[in-house]
PDB file of C-alpha atoms in Angstrom:
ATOM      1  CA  UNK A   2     154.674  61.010  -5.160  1.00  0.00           C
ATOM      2  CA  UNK A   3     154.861  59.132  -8.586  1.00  0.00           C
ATOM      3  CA  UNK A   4     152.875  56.400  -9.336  1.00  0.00           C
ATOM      4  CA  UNK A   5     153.874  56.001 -13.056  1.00  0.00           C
ATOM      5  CA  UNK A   6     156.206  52.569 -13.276  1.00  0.00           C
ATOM      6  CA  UNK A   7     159.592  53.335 -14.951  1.00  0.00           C
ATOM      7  CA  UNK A   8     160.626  50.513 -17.482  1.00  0.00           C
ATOM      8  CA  UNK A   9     164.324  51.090 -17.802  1.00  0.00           C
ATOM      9  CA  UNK A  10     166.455  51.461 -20.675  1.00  0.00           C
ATOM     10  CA  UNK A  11     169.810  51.009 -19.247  1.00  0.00           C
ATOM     11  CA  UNK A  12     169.928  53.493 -17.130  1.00  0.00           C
ATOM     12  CA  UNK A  13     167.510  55.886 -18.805  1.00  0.00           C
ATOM     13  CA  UNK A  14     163.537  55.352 -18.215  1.00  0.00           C
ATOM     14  CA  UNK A  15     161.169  55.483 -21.263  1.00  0.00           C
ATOM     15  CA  UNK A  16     159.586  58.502 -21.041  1.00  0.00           C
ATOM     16  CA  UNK A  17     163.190  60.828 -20.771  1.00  0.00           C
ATOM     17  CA  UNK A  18     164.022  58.178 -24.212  1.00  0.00           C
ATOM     18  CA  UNK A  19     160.795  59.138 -25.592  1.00  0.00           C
ATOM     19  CA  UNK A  20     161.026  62.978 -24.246  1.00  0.00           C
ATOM     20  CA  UNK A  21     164.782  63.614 -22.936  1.00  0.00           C
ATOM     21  CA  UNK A  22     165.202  65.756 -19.803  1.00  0.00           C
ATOM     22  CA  UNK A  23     162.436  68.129 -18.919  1.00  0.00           C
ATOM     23  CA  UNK A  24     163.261  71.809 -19.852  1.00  0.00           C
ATOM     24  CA  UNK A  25     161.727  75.086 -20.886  1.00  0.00           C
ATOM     25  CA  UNK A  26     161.006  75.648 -16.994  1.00  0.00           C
ATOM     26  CA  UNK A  27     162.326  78.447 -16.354  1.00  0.00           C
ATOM     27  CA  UNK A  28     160.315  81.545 -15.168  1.00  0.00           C
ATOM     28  CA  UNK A  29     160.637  85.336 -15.462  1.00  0.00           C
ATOM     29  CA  UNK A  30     160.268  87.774 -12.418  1.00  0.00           C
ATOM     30  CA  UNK A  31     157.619  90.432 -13.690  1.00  0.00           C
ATOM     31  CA  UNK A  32     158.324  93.478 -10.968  1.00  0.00           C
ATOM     32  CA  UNK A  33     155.198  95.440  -9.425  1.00  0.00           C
ATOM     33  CA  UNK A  34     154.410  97.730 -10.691  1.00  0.00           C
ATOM     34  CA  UNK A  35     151.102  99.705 -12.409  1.00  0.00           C
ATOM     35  CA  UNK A  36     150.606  99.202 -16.273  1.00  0.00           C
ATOM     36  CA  UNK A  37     148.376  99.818 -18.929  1.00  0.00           C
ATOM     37  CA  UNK A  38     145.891  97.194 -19.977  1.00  0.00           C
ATOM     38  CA  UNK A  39     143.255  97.251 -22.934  1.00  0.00           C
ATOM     39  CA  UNK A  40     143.026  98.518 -26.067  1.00  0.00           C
ATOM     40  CA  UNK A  41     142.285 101.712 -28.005  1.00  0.00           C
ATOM     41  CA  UNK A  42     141.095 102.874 -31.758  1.00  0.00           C
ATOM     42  CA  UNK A  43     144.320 104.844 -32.077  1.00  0.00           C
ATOM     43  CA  UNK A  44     146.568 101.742 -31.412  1.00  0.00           C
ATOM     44  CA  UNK A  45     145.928 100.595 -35.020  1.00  0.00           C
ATOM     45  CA  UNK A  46     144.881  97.145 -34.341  1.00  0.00           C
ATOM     46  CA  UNK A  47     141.240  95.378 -33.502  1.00  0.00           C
ATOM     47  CA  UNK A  48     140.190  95.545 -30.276  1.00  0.00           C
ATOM     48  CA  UNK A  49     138.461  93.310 -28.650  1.00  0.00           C
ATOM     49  CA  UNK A  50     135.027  94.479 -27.713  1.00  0.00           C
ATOM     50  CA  UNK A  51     135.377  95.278 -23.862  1.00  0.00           C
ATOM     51  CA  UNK A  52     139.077  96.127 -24.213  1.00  0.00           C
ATOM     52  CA  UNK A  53     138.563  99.938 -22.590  1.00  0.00           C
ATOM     53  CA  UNK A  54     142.205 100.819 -21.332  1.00  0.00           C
ATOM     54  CA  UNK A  55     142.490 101.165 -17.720  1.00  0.00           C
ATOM     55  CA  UNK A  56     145.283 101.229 -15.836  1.00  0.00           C
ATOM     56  CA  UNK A  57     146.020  98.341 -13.184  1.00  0.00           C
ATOM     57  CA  UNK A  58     148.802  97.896 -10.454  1.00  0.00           C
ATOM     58  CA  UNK A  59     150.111  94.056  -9.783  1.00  0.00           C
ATOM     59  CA  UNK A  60     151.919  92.675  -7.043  1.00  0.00           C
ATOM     60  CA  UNK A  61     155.726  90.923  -8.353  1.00  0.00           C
ATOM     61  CA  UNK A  62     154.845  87.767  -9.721  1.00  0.00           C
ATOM     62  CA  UNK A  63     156.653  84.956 -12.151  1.00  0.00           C
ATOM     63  CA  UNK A  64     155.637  83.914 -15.445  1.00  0.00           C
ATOM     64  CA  UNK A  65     157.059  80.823 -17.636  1.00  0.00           C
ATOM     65  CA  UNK A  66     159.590  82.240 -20.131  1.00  0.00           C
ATOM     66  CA  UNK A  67     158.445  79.596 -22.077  1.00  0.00           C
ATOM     67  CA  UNK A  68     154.369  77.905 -22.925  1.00  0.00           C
ATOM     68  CA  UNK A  69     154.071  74.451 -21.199  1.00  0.00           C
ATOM     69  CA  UNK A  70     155.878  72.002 -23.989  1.00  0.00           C
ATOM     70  CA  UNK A  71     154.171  68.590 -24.136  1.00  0.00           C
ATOM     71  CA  UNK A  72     158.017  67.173 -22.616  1.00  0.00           C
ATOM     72  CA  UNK A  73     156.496  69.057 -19.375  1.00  0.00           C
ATOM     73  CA  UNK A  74     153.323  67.673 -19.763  1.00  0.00           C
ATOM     74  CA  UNK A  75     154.270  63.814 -20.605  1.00  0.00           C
ATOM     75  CA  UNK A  76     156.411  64.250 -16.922  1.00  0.00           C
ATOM     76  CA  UNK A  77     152.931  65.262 -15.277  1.00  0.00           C
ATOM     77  CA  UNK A  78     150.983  62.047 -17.077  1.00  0.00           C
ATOM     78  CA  UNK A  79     153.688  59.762 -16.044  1.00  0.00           C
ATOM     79  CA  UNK A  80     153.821  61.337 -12.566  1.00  0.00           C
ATOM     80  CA  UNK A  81     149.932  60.033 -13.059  1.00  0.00           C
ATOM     81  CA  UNK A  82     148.964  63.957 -12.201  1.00  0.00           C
ATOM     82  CA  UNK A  83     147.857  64.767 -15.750  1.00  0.00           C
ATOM     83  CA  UNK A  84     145.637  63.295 -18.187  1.00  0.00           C
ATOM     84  CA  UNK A  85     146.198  62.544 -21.739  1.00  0.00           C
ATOM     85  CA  UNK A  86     145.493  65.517 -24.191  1.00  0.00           C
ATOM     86  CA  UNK A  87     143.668  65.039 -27.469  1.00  0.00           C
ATOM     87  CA  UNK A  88     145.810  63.989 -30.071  1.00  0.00           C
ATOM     88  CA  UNK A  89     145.147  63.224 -33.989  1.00  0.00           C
ATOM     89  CA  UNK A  90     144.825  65.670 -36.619  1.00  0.00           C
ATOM     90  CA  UNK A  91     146.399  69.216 -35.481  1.00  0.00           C
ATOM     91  CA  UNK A  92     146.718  68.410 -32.026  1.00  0.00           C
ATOM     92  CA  UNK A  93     150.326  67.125 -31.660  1.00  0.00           C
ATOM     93  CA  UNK A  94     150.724  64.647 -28.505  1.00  0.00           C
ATOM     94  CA  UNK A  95     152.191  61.337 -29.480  1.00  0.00           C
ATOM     95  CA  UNK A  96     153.870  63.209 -31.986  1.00  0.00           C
ATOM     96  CA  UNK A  97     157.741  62.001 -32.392  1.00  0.00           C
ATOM     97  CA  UNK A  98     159.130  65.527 -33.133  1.00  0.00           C
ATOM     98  CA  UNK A  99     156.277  67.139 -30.704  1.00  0.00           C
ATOM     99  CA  UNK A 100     158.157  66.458 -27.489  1.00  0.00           C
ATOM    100  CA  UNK A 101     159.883  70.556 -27.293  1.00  0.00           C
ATOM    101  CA  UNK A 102     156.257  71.989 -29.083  1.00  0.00           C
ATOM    102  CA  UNK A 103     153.900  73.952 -27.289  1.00  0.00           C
ATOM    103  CA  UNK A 104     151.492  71.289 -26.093  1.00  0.00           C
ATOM    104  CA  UNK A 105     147.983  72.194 -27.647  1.00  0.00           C
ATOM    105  CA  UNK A 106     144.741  70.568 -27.645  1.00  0.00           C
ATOM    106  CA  UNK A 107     144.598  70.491 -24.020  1.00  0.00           C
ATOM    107  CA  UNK A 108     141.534  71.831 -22.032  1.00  0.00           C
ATOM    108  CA  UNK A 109     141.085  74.544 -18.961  1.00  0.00           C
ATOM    109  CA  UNK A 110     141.571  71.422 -16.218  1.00  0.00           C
ATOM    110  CA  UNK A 111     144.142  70.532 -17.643  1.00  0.00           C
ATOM    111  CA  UNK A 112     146.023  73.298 -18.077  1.00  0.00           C
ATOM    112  CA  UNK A 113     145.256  73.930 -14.071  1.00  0.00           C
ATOM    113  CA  UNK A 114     146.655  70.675 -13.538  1.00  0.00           C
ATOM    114  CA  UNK A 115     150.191  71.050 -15.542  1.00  0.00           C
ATOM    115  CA  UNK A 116     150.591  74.193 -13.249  1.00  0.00           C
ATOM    116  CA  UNK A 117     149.479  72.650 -10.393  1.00  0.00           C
ATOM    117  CA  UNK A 118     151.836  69.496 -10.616  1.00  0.00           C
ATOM    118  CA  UNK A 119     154.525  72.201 -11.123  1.00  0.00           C
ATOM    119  CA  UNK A 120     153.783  74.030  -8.019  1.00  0.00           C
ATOM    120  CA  UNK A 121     152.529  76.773 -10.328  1.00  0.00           C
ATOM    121  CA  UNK A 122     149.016  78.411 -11.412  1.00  0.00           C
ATOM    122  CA  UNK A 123     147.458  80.061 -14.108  1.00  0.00           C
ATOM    123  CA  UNK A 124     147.999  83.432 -14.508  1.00  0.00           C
ATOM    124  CA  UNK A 125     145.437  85.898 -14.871  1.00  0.00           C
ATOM    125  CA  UNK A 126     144.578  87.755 -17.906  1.00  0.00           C
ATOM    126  CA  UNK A 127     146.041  90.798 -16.292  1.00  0.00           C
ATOM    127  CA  UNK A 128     149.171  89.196 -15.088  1.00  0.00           C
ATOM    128  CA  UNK A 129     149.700  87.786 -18.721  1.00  0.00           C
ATOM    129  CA  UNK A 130     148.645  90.621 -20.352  1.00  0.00           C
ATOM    130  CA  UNK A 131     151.641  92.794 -18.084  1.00  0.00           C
ATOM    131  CA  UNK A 132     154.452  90.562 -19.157  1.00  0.00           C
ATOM    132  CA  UNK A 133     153.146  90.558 -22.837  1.00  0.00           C
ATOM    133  CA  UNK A 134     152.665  93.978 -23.297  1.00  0.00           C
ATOM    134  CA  UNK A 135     155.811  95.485 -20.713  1.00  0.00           C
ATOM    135  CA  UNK A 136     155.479  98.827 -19.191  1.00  0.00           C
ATOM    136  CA  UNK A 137     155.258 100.776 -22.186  1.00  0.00           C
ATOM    137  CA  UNK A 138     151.809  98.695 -23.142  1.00  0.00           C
ATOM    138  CA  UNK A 139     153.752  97.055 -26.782  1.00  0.00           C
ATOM    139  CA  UNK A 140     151.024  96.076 -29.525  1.00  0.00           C
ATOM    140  CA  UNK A 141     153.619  93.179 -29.985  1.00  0.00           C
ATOM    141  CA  UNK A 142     155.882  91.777 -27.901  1.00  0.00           C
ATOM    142  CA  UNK A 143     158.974  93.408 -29.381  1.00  0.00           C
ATOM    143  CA  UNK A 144     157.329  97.014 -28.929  1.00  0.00           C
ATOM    144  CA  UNK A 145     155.271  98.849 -32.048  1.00  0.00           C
ATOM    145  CA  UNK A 146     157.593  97.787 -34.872  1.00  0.00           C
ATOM    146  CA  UNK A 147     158.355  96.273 -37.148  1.00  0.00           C
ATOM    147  CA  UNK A 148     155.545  94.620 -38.354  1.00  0.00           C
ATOM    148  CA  UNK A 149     154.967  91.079 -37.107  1.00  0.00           C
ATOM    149  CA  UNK A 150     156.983  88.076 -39.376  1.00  0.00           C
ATOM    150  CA  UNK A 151     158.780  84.600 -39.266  1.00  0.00           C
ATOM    151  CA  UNK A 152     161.680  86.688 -37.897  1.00  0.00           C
ATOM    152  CA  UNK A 153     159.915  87.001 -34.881  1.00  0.00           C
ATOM    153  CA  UNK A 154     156.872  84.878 -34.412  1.00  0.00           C
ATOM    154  CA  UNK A 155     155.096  81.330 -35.489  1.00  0.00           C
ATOM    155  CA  UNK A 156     152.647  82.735 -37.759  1.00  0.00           C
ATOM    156  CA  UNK A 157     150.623  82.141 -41.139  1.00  0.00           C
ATOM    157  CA  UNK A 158     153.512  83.416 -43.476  1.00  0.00           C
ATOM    158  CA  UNK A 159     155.019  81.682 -46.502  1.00  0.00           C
ATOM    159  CA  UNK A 160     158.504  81.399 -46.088  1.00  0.00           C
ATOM    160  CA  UNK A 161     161.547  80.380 -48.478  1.00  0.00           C
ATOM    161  CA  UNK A 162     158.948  79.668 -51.164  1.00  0.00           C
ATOM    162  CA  UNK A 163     157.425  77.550 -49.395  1.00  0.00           C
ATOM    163  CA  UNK A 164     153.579  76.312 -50.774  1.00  0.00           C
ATOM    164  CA  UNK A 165     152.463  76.571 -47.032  1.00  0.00           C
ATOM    165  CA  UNK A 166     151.782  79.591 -44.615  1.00  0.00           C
ATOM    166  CA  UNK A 167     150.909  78.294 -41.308  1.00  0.00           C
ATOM    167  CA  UNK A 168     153.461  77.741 -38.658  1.00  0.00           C
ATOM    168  CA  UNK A 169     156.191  79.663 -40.687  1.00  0.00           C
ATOM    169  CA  UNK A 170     155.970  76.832 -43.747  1.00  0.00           C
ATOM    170  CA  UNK A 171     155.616  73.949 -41.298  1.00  0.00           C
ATOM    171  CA  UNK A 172     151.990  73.711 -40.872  1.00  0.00           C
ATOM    172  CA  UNK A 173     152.131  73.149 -37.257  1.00  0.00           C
ATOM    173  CA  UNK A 174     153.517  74.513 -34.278  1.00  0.00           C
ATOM    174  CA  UNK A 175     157.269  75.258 -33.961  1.00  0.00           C
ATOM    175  CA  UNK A 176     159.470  74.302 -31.165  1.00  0.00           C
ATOM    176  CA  UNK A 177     158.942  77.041 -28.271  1.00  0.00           C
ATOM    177  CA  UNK A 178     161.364  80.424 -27.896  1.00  0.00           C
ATOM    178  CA  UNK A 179     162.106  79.514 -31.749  1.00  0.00           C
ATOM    179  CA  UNK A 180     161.430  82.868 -32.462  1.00  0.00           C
ATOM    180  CA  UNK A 181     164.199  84.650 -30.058  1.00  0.00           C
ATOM    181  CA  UNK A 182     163.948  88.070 -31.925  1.00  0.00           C
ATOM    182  CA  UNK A 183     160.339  88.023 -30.495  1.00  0.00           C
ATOM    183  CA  UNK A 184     161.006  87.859 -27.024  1.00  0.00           C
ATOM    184  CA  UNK A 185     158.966  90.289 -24.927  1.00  0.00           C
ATOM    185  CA  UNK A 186     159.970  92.940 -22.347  1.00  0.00           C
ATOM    186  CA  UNK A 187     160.792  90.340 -19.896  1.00  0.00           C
ATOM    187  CA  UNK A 188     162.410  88.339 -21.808  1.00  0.00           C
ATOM    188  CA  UNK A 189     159.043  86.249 -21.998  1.00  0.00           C
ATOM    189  CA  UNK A 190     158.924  84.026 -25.033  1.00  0.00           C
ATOM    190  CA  UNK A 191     155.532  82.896 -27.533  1.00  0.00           C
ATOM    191  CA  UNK A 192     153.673  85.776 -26.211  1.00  0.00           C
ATOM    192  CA  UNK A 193     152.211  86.024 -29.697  1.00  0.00           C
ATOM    193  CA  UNK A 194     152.026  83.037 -32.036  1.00  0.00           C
ATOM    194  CA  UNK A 195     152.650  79.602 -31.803  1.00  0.00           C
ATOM    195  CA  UNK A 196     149.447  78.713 -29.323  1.00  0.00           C
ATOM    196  CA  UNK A 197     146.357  80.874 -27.457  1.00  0.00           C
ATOM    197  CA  UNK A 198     147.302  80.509 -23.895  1.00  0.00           C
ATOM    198  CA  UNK A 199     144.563  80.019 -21.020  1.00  0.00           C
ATOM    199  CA  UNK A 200     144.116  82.552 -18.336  1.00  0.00           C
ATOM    200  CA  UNK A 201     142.560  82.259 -15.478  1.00  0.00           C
ATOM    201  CA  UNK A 202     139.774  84.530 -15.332  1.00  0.00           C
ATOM    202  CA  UNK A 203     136.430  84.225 -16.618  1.00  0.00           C
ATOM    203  CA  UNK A 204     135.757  85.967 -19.909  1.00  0.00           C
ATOM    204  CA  UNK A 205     133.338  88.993 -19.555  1.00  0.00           C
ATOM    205  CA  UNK A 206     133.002  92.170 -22.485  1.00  0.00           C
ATOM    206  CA  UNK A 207     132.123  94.378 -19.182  1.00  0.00           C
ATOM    207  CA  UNK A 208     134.836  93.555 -16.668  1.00  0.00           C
ATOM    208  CA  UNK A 209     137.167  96.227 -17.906  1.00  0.00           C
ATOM    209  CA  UNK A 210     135.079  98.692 -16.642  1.00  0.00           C
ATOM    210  CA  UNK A 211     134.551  97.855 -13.273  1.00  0.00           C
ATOM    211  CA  UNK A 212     137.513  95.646 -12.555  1.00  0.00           C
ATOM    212  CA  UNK A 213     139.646  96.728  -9.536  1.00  0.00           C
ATOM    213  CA  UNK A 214     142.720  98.779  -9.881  1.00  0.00           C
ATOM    214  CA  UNK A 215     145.114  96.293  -7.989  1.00  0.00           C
ATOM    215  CA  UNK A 216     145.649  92.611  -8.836  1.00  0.00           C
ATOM    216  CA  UNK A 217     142.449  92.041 -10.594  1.00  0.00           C
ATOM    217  CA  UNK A 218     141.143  88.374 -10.982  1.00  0.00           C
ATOM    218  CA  UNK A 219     138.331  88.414 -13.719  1.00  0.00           C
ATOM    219  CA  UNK A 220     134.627  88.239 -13.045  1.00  0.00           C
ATOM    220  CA  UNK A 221     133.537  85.553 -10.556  1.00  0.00           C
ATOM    221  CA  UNK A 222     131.493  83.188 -12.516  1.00  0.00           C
ATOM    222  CA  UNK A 223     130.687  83.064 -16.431  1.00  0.00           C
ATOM    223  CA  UNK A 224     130.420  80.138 -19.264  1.00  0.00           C
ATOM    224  CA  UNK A 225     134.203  80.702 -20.852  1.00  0.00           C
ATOM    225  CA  UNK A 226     137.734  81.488 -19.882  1.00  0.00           C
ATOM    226  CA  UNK A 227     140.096  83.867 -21.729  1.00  0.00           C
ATOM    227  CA  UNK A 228     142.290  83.087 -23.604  1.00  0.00           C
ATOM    228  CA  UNK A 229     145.477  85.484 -24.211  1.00  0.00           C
ATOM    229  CA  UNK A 230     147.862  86.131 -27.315  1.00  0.00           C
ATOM    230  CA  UNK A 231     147.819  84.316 -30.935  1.00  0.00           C
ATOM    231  CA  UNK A 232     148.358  81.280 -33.286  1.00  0.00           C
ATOM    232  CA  UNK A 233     150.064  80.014 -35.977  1.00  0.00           C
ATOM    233  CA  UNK A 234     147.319  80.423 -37.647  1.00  0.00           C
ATOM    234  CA  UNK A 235     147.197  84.164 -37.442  1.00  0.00           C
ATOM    235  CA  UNK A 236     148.117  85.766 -40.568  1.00  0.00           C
ATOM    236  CA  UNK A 237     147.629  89.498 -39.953  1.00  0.00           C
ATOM    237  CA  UNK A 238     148.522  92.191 -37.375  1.00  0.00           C
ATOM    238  CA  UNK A 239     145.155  92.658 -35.875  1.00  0.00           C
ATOM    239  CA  UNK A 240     145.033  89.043 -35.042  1.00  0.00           C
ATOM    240  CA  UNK A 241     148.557  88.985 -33.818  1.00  0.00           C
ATOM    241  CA  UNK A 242     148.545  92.352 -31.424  1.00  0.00           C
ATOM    242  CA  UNK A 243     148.600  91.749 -27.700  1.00  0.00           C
ATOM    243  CA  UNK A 244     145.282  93.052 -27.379  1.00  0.00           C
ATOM    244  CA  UNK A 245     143.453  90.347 -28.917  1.00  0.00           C
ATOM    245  CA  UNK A 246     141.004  88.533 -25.969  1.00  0.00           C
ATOM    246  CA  UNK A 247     138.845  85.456 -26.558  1.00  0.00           C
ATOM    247  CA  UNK A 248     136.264  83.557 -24.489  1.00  0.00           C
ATOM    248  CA  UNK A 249     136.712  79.799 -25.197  1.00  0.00           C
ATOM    249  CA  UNK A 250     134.579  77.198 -23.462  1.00  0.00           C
ATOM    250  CA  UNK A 251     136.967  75.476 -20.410  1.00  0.00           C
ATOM    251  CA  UNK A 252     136.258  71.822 -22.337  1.00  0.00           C
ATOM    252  CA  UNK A 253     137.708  73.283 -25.667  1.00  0.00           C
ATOM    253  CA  UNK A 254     140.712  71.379 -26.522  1.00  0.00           C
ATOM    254  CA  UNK A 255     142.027  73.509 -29.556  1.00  0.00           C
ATOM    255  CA  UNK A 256     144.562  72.599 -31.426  1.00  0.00           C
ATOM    256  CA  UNK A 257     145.567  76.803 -31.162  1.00  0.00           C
ATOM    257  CA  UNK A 258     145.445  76.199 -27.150  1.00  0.00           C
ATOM    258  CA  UNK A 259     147.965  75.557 -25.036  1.00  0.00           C
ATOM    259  CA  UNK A 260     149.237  77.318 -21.375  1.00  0.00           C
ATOM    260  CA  UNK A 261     151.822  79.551 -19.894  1.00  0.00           C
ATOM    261  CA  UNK A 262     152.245  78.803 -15.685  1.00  0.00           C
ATOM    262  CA  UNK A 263     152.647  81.529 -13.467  1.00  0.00           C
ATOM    263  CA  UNK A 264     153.230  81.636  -9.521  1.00  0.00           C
ATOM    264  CA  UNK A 265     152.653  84.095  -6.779  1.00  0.00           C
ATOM    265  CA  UNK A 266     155.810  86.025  -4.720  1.00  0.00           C
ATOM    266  CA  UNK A 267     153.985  86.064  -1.778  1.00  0.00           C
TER     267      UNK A 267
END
């Protein structure tokens, strides 16, 4: 299956003395189960427009505890699966201390492909937005309080008087399930901060409406994707609450964006 050429180190290839072993694979069972999805003027947060709460009902399904970390990623380019990311500026492949980050910059394809070299797949918004949110439909991860932080998430906040907000001080990302007091429901970790995540559906402010009530996929065309959860560049609660949906264009590769796998149970 691999077509990447290993130049040894002893006994240890280049890549795993660039990247060490590949972690952060593990995956959460999400039980079926119905749940409420959307967003309402008494939750206290912005909602997206076309966030109408509806109830949906999913099928058991797995989620990555963790977002894809650009150690996974550099095993799918050296497999010769994957394609290189975008990197310069914010977006932080090639980076020495990037290896455990969320990798970001990467576009909709790719993102497909990471799962797909994994045996994995997108999830939908739906499917995201379940193990996010938990049965009791959280604003954050953690539930309705306290109030989103550095205690819990990788956010704009200035912290230990430090001059810089973003990323907790760091200006950047921070390594993934950093932030264990902000683990969801599930146990799911990153839901909010650190990187957006691609879904797979197609982005739509009507679909909410209409969508069926069991396993919905998203509309079945349009011109952008969802995207799911925050960044940390999100400095206050409305744009770190579970509701928040964007459509980004499937070529974007922000330095915000980054993935979360998922796979079916049946």
């Amino acid at each position: 299956m691999a077509i990447n050429m290993w130049i040894a180190l002893g006994t240890v290839s280049v890549a795993q003395a660039l990247y060490g072993d590949v972690q952060h694979r593990e995956m959460v069972n999400i039980p079926a189960g119905e749940f409420i999805m959307g967003c309402k003027a008494s939750d206290g947060v912005y909602c997206s427009p076309g966030s109408d709460v509806h109830k949906v009902h999913l099928d058991a399904y797995k989620i990555d505890k963790y977002l894809v970390t650009f150690e996974r990623y550099q095993a799918c380019i050296d497999d010769g699966y994957c394609t290189e990311p975008y990197y310069g500026a914010a977006c932080n492949y090639k980076m020495k201390w990037s290896a455990k980050h969320p990798a970001n910059c990467i576009t909709f394809k790719q993102a497909e492909m990471i799962c797909a070299y994994e045996g994995k797949r997108l999830p939908t918004e739906a499917e995201w937005a379940k193990a996010a949110r938990g049965p009791k439909a959280n604003l954050f991860p953690w539930g309705n309080a306290p109030e989103p932080s550095c205690d819990r998430v990788v956010m704009n906040q200035r912290v230990d008087g430090n001059k810089i907000g973003p990323g907790c001080g760091a200006g950047t990302t921070l390594e993934v399930g950093s932030k264990v007091k902000g683990a969801s429901h599930y146990g799911v970790m990153d839901m909010a901060g650190n990187v957006f995540e691609w879904t797979s559906d197609w982005y739509s402010e009507t679909y909410f409406n209409k969508s069926p009530y069991k396993n919905p996929k998203g509309p079945a065309t349009g011109s952008a994707k969802v995207l799911r959860g925050s960044a940390w560049t999100a400095k206050y609660r409305d744009g770190l609450a579970l509701t928040v949906r964007w459509p980004y264009a499937p070529a974007g590769q922000g330095y915000v964006v980054g993935a979360r796998c998922a796979q079916s149970l049946n």
